[in-house]
Coordinates of C-alpha atoms in Angstrom, one line a residue:
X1 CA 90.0 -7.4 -6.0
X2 CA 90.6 -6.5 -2.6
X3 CA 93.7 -7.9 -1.1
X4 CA 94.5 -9.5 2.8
X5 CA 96.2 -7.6 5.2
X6 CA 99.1 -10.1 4.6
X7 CA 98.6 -9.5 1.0
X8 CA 99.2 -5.6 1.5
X9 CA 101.8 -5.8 4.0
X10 CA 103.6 -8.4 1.9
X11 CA 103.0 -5.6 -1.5
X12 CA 104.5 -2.5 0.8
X13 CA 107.6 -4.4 1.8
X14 CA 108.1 -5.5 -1.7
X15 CA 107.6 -2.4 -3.0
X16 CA 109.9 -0.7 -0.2
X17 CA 112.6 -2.8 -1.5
X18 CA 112.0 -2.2 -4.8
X19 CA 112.2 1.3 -4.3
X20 CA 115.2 1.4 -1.8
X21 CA 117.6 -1.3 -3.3
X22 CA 116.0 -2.2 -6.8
X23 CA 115.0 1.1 -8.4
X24 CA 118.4 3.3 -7.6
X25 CA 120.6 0.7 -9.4
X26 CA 118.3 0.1 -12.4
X27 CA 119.5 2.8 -14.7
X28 CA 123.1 1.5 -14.2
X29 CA 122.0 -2.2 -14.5
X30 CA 120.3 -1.5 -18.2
X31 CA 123.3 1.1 -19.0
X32 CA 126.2 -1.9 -18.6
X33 CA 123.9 -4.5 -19.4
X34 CA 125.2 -6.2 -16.0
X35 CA 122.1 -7.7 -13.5
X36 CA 122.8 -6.3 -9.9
X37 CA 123.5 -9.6 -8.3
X38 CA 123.5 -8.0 -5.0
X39 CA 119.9 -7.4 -5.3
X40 CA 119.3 -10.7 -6.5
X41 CA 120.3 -11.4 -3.0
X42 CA 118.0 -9.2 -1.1
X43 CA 115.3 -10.5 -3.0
X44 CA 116.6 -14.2 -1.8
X45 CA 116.8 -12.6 2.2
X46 CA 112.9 -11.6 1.4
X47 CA 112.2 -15.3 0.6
X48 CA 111.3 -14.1 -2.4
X49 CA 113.4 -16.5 -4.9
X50 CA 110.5 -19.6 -2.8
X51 CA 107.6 -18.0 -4.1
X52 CA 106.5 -21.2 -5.6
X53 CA 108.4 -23.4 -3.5
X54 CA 106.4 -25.3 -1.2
X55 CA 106.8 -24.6 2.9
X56 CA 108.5 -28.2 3.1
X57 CA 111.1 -27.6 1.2
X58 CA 111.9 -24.0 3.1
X59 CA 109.8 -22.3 -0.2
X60 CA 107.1 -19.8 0.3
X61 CA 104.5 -20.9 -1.1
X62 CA 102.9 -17.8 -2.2
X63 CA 98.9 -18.3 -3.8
X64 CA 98.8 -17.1 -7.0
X65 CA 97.4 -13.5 -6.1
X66 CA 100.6 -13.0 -3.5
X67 CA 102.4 -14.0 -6.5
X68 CA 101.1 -11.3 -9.0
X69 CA 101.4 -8.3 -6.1
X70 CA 105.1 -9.7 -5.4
X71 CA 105.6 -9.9 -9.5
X72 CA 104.0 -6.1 -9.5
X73 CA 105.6 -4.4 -7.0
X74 CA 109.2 -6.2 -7.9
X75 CA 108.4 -5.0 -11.1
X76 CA 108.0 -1.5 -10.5
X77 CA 111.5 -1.2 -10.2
X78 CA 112.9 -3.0 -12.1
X79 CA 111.1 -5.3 -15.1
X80 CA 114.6 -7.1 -15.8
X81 CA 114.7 -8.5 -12.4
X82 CA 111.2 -9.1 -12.0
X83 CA 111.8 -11.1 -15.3
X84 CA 114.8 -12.9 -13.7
X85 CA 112.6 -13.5 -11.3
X86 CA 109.9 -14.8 -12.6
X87 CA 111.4 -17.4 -14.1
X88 CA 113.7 -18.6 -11.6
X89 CA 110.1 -19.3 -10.2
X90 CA 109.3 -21.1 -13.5
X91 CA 111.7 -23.4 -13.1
X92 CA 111.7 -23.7 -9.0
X93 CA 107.5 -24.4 -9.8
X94 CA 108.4 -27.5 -12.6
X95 CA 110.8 -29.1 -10.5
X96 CA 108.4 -28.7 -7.4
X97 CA 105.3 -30.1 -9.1
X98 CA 106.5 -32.9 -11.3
X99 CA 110.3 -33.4 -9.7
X100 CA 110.6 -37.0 -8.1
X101 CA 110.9 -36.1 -4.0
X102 CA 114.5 -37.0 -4.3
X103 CA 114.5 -34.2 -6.6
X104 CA 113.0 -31.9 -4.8
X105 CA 115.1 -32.9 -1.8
X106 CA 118.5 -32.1 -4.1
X107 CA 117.4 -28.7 -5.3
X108 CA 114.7 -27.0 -4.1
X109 CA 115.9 -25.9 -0.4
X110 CA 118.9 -24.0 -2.2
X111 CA 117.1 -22.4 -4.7
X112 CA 114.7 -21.0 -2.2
X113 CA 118.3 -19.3 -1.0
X114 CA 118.7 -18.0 -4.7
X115 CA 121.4 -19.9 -5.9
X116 CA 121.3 -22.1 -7.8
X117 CA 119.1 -19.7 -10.2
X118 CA 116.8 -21.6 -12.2
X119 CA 115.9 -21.2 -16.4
X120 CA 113.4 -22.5 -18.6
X121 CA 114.2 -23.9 -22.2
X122 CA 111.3 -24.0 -24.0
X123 CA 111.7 -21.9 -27.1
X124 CA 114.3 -22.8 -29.8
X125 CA 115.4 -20.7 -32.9
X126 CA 112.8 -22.4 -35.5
X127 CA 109.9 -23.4 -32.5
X128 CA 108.9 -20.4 -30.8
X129 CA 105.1 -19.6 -30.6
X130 CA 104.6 -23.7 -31.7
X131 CA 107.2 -25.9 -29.3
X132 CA 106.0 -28.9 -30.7
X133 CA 108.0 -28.4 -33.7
X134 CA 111.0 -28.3 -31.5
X135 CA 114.1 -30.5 -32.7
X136 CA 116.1 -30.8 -29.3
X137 CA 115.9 -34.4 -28.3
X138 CA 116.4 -36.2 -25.2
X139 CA 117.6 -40.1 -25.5
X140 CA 117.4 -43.2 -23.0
X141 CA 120.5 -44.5 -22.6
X142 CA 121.8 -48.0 -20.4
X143 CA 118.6 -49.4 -20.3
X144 CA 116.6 -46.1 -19.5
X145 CA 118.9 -45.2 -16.7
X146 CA 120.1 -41.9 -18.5
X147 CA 119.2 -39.9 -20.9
X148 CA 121.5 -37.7 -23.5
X149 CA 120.0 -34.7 -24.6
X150 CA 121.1 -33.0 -28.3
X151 CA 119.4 -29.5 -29.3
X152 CA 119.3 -25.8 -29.1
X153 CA 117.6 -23.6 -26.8
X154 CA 117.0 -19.8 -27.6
X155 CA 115.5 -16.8 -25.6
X156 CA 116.3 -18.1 -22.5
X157 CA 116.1 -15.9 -19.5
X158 CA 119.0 -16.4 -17.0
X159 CA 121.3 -18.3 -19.2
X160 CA 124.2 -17.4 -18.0
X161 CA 123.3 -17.0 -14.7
X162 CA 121.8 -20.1 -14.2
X163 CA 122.9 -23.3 -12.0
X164 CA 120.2 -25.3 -13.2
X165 CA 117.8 -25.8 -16.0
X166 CA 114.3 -27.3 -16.9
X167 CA 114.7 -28.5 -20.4
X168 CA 111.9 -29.6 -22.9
X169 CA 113.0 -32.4 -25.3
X170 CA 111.5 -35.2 -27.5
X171 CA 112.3 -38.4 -26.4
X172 CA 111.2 -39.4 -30.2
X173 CA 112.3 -37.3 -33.0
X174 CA 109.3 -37.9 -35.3
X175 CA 107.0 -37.9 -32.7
X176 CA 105.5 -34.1 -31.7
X177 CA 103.7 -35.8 -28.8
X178 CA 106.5 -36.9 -27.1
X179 CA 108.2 -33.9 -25.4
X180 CA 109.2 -34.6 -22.1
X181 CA 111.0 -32.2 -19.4
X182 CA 114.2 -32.8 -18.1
X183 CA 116.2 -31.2 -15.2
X184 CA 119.9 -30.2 -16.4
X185 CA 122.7 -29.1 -14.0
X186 CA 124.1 -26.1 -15.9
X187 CA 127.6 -27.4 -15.1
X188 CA 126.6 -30.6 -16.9
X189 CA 128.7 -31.7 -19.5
X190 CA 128.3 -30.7 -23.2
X191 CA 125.8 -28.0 -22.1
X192 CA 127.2 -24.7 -23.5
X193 CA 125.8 -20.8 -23.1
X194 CA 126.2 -19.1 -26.0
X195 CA 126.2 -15.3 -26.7
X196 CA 124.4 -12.8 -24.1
X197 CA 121.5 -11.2 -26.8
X198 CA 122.1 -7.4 -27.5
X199 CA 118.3 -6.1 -26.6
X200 CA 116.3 -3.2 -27.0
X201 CA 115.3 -3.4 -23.5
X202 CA 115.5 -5.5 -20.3
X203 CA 119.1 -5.3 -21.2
X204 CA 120.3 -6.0 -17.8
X205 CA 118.7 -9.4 -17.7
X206 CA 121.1 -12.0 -19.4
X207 CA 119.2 -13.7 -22.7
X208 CA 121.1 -16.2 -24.5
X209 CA 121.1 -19.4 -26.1
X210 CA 122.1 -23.1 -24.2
X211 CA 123.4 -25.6 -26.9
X212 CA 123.3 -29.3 -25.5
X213 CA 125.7 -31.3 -26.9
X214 CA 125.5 -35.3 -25.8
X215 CA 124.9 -34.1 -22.5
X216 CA 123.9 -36.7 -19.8
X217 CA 121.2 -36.5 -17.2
X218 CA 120.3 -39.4 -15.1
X219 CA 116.7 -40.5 -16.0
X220 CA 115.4 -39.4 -12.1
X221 CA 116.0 -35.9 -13.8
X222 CA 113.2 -36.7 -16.1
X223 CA 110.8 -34.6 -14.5
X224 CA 107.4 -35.6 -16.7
X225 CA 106.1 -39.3 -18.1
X226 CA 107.4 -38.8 -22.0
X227 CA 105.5 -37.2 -23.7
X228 CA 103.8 -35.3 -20.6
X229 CA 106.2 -32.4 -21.0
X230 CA 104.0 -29.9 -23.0
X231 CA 101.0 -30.2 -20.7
X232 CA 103.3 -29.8 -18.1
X233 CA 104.8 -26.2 -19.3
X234 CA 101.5 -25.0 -20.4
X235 CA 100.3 -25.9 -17.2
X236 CA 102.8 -23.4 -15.2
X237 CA 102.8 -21.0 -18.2
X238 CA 99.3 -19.9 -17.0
X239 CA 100.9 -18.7 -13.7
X240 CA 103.7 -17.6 -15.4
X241 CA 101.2 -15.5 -17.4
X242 CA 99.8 -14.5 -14.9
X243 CA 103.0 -13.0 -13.3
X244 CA 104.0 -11.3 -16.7
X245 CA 100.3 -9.8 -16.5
X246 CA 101.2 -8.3 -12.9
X247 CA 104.9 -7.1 -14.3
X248 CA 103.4 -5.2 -16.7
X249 CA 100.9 -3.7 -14.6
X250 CA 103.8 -2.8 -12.5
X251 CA 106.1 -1.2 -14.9
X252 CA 103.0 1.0 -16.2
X253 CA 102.4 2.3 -12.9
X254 CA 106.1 3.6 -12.3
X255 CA 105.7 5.2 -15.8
X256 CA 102.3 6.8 -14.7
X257 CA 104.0 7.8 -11.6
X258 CA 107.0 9.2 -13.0
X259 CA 104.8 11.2 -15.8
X260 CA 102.2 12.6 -12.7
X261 CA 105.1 13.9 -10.9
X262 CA 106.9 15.7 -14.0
X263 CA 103.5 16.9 -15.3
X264 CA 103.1 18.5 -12.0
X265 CA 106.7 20.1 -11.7
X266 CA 107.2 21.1 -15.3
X267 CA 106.4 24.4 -16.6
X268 CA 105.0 25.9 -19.4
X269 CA 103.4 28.7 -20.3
X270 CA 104.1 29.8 -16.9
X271 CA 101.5 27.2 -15.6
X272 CA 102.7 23.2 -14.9
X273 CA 101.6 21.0 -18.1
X274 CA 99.4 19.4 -15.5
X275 CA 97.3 22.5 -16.1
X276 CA 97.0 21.7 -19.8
X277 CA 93.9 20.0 -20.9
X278 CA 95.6 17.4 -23.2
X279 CA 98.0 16.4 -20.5
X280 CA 95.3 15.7 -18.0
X281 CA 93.5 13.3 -20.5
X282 CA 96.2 11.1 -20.8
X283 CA 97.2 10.8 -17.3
X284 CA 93.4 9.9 -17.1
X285 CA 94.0 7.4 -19.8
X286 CA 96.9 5.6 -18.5
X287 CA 95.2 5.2 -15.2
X288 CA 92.1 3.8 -16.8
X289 CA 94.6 1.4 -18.1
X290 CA 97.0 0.7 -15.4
X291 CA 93.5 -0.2 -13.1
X292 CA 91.5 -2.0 -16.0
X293 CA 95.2 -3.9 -16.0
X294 CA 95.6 -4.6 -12.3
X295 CA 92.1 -5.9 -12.0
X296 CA 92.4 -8.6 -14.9
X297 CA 95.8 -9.8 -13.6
X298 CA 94.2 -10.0 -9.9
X299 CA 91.0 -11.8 -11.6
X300 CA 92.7 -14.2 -13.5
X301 CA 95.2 -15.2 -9.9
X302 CA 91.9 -15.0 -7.4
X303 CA 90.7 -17.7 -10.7
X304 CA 93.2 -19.8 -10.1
X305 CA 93.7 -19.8 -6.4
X306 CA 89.8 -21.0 -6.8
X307 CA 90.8 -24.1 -8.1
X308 CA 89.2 -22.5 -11.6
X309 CA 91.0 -23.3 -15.0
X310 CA 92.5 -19.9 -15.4
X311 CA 93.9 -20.3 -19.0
X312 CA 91.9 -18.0 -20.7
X313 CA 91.7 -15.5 -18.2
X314 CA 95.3 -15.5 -17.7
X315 CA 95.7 -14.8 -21.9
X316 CA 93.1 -12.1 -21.4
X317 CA 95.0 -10.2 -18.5
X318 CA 98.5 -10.9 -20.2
X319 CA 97.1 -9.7 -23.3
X320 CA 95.7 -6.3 -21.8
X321 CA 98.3 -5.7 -19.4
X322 CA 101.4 -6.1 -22.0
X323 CA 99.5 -3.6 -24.5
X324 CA 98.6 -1.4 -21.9
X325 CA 102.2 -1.4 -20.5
X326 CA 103.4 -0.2 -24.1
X327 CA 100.9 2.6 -24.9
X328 CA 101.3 3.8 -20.9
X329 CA 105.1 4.0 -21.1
X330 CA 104.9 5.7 -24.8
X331 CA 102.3 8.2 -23.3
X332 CA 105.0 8.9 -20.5
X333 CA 107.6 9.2 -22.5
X334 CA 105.1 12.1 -24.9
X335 CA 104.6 13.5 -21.5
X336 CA 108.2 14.4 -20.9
X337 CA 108.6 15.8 -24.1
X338 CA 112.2 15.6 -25.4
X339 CA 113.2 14.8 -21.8
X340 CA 111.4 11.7 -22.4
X341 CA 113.7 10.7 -24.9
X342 CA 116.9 11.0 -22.6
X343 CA 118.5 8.3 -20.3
X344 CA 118.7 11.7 -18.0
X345 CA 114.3 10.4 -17.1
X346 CA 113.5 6.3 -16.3
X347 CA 111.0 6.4 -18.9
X348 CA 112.8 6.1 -22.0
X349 CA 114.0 3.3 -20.3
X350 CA 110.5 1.7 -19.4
X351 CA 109.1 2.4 -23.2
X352 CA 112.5 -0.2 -24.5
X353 CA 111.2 -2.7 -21.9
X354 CA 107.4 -2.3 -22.0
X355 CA 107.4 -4.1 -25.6
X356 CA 109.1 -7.4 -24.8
X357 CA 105.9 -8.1 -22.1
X358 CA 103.9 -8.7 -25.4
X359 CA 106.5 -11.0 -27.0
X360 CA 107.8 -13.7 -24.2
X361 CA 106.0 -16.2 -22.7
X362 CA 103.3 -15.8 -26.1
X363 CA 103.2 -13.3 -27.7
X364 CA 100.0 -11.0 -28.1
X365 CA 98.8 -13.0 -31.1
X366 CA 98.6 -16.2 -29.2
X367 CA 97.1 -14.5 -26.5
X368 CA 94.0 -13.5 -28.7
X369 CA 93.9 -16.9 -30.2
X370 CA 93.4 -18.5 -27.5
X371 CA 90.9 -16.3 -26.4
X372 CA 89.1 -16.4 -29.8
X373 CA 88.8 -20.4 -29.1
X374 CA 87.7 -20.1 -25.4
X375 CA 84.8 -17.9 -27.2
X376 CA 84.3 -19.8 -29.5
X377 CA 84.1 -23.2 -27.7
X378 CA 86.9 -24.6 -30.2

C-alpha cells in the first residue's frame, strides 16, 4: 500500500522522534519499570496523544492508515509506549464517538494535550477473551440521574497513570446483553488502582487492576444506550487491532534492523556471520515477514478508511503481525548468539515484549476464530 506524501512525512517525523527521544531511554524505562513521562510529552507536542480526536475538539484526526504508520514507527522504539499510546487513543476514540457533546466539550481538548491519559476497562479477572460474562455492574440511581458502578477491572493499560476511564458495566446483573460504557474520572470516589503487574515484558508500561467500589458517575457519563456497550468496544477494537497489527510490525522491524547491523559487524571465522549461508536465510525470512506484516496491517486500515467492514481483516493482520513479531525478535535474538541473551543488545528486550502482541486486545485464538467464521459465513 503506497502511502501520501503527508503519510510519509508524517512516518519520518515519527520515527525521528522515536529514534531521538523514545529509543535512547527505552532500555532504562523497561530496566526500572518507570514509563518516561517526559516522552509522553513530546509525543503530546507532536499532536500525537489526538490521533483519534476529531479537528473540533483540537484532535487530529488521523484516517486509520496515518494511524497504523504513527502506531509503527512509535512502536519501533518503544512497544510500551506505543501501547500506552494506543490506548489512550482507545479511550480518547469512545468518548469521541459515543460521548454526549457536553462530553466531548469536558474532556477531549485536554486529552489531545496528553493529560488527562485515558484507559480502557474491559477485561476483568474471570471475563477476558468473553466480556459478556463480566460481573462489574453499573446502577441508576435518583431517578436515572446517576449511576453507581461495583466491579473489578484487570489488565488495564495505564492504570495508574490514568485521569480518566472508559468503563464497561452491566446495568443488569443477569442480563449479558446489557453492558453499557461509562466515563469514570480516575479521581472519582471509590475507584481504587490496585498493584502495578510484574511482567515479562512491556514492563515500563503500568498494568494493573481498578476496583470500583460504589463509585458515582452522573448518567451524562453514560457514554452508550444500555446495553449498546459491547458493540460499541468491538466497534473501536477493530482499529485498535489494527494499531496492535502496525506495533508489531514495528517492533519486528527494529529487531530485523538491529540483527542486519550485528550480522554485518560480527565476526566469525574471520568473515562477518552475514557471510554465513544460515544467517542470510533468516534475515531473508524475517523480512518476508516483517513486509507480508506491513502490508496486511496497511490493507486492513486502507479497508476501513473505505468505509469497508474491516473486522476480519483487521483479525487477520493482528493475527499475522503479532506471530510474526514473536518468531522475528526470537530469530534476532539466535542471531546475536549469547549476546542476544544480554540486556547489553535491545533484542532480548524486544523477544519479552513481542509475545504480549498476541495476548491483548484478543488473543491469537480469537483472532483465528473469527476468521474461521468470516470463512465460513457463520
Amino acid at each position: 500500500m503506497e502511502l501520501s506524501p503527508t503519510q510519509s512525512a508524517i512516518r519520518e517525523a515519527v520515527r525521528e522522534f522515536a529514534d531521538s527521544e523514545i529509543r535512547p531511554v527505552a532500555a532504562e524505562a523497561d530496566r526500572e519499570s518507570a514509563f518516561p513521562e517526559d516522552v509522553w510529552d513530546g509525543l503530546a507536542d507532536l499532536d500525537l496523544t489526538g490521533l483519534t480526536v476529531p479537528e473540533t475538539y483540537g484532535g487530529f484526526d488521523a484516517d486509520r492508515l496515518t494511524y497504523a504508520v504513527v502506531n509503527e514507527a512509535v512502536a519501533h522504539g518503544s512497544l510500551a509506549v506505543a501501547t500506552a499510546l494506543s490506548v489512550h487513543c482507545l479511550a480518547t476514540a469512545c468518548i469521541a464517538e459515543f460521548g454526549a457533546e457536553s462530553v466531548r466539550e469536558e474532556w477531549l481538548p485536554e486529552m489531545v494535550d496528553g493529560r488527562p491519559v485515558g484507559a480502557f476497562a474491559l477485561s476483568e479477572p474471570e471475563a477476558g477473551s468473553n466480556p459478556a460474562e463480566m460481573s462489574t455492574t453499573a446502577r441508576a440511581v435518583d431517578g436515572g440521574d446517576a449511576y453507581v458502578i461495583d466491579g473489578e477491572k484487570q489488565w488495564i493499560t495505564n492504570g495508574e497513570r490514568s485521569g480518566v476511564v472508559v468503563v464497561f458495566a452491566k446495568t443488569d446483573p443477569d442480563d449479558p446483553e446489557s453492558v453499557t460504557q461509562f466515563l469514570v474520572p480516575a479521581d472519582a470516589g471509590g475507584l481504587e488502582v490496585g498493584k502495578k503487574e510484574d511482567k515479562l515484558g512491556l514492563r515500563a508500561s503500568d498494568t494493573t487492576s481498578l476496583v470500583f467500589d460504589a463509585v458515582r458517575v452522573p448518567a451524562r457519563y453514560r457514554l452508550t444506550e444500555p446495553g449498546r456497550g459491547l458493540a460499541a468496544a468491538f466497534s473501536i477494537l477493530t482499529g485498535g487491532r489494527i494499531g496492535i497489527a502496525a506495533q508489531s510490525v514495528g517492533l519486528a522491524q527494529a529487531a530485523l534492523d538491529e540483527a542486519v547491523a550485528y550480522a554485518g559487524e560480527r565476526e566469525q571465522f574471520d568473515r562477518p556471520i552475514a557471510d554465513i549461508q544460515s544467517i542470510r536465510h533468516k534475515l531473508a525470512d524475517m523480512w518476508t515477514s516483517v513486509r507480508a506484516a506491513r502490508a496486511l496491517t496497511h490493507e486492513a486500515a486502507a479497508a476501513q478508511d473505505r468505509g469497508e467492514s474491516a473486522r476480519t481483516a483487521a483479525s487477520v493482520a493482528k493475527y499475522f503481525a503479532s506471530e510474526a513479531a514473536v518468531e522475528v525478535t526470537n530469530e534476532a535474538v539466535q542471531i546475536h548468539g549469547g549476546y542476544g541473551y544480554t540486556s547489553e543488545f535491545p533484542v532480548e528486550r524486544f523477544y519479552r515484549d513481542a509475545k504480549v502482541t498476541t495476548i491483548y486486545e484478543g488473543t491469537s485464538q480469537i483472532q483465528k476464530d473469527i476468521i474461521a467464521r468470516d470463512l465460513l459465513g457463520e
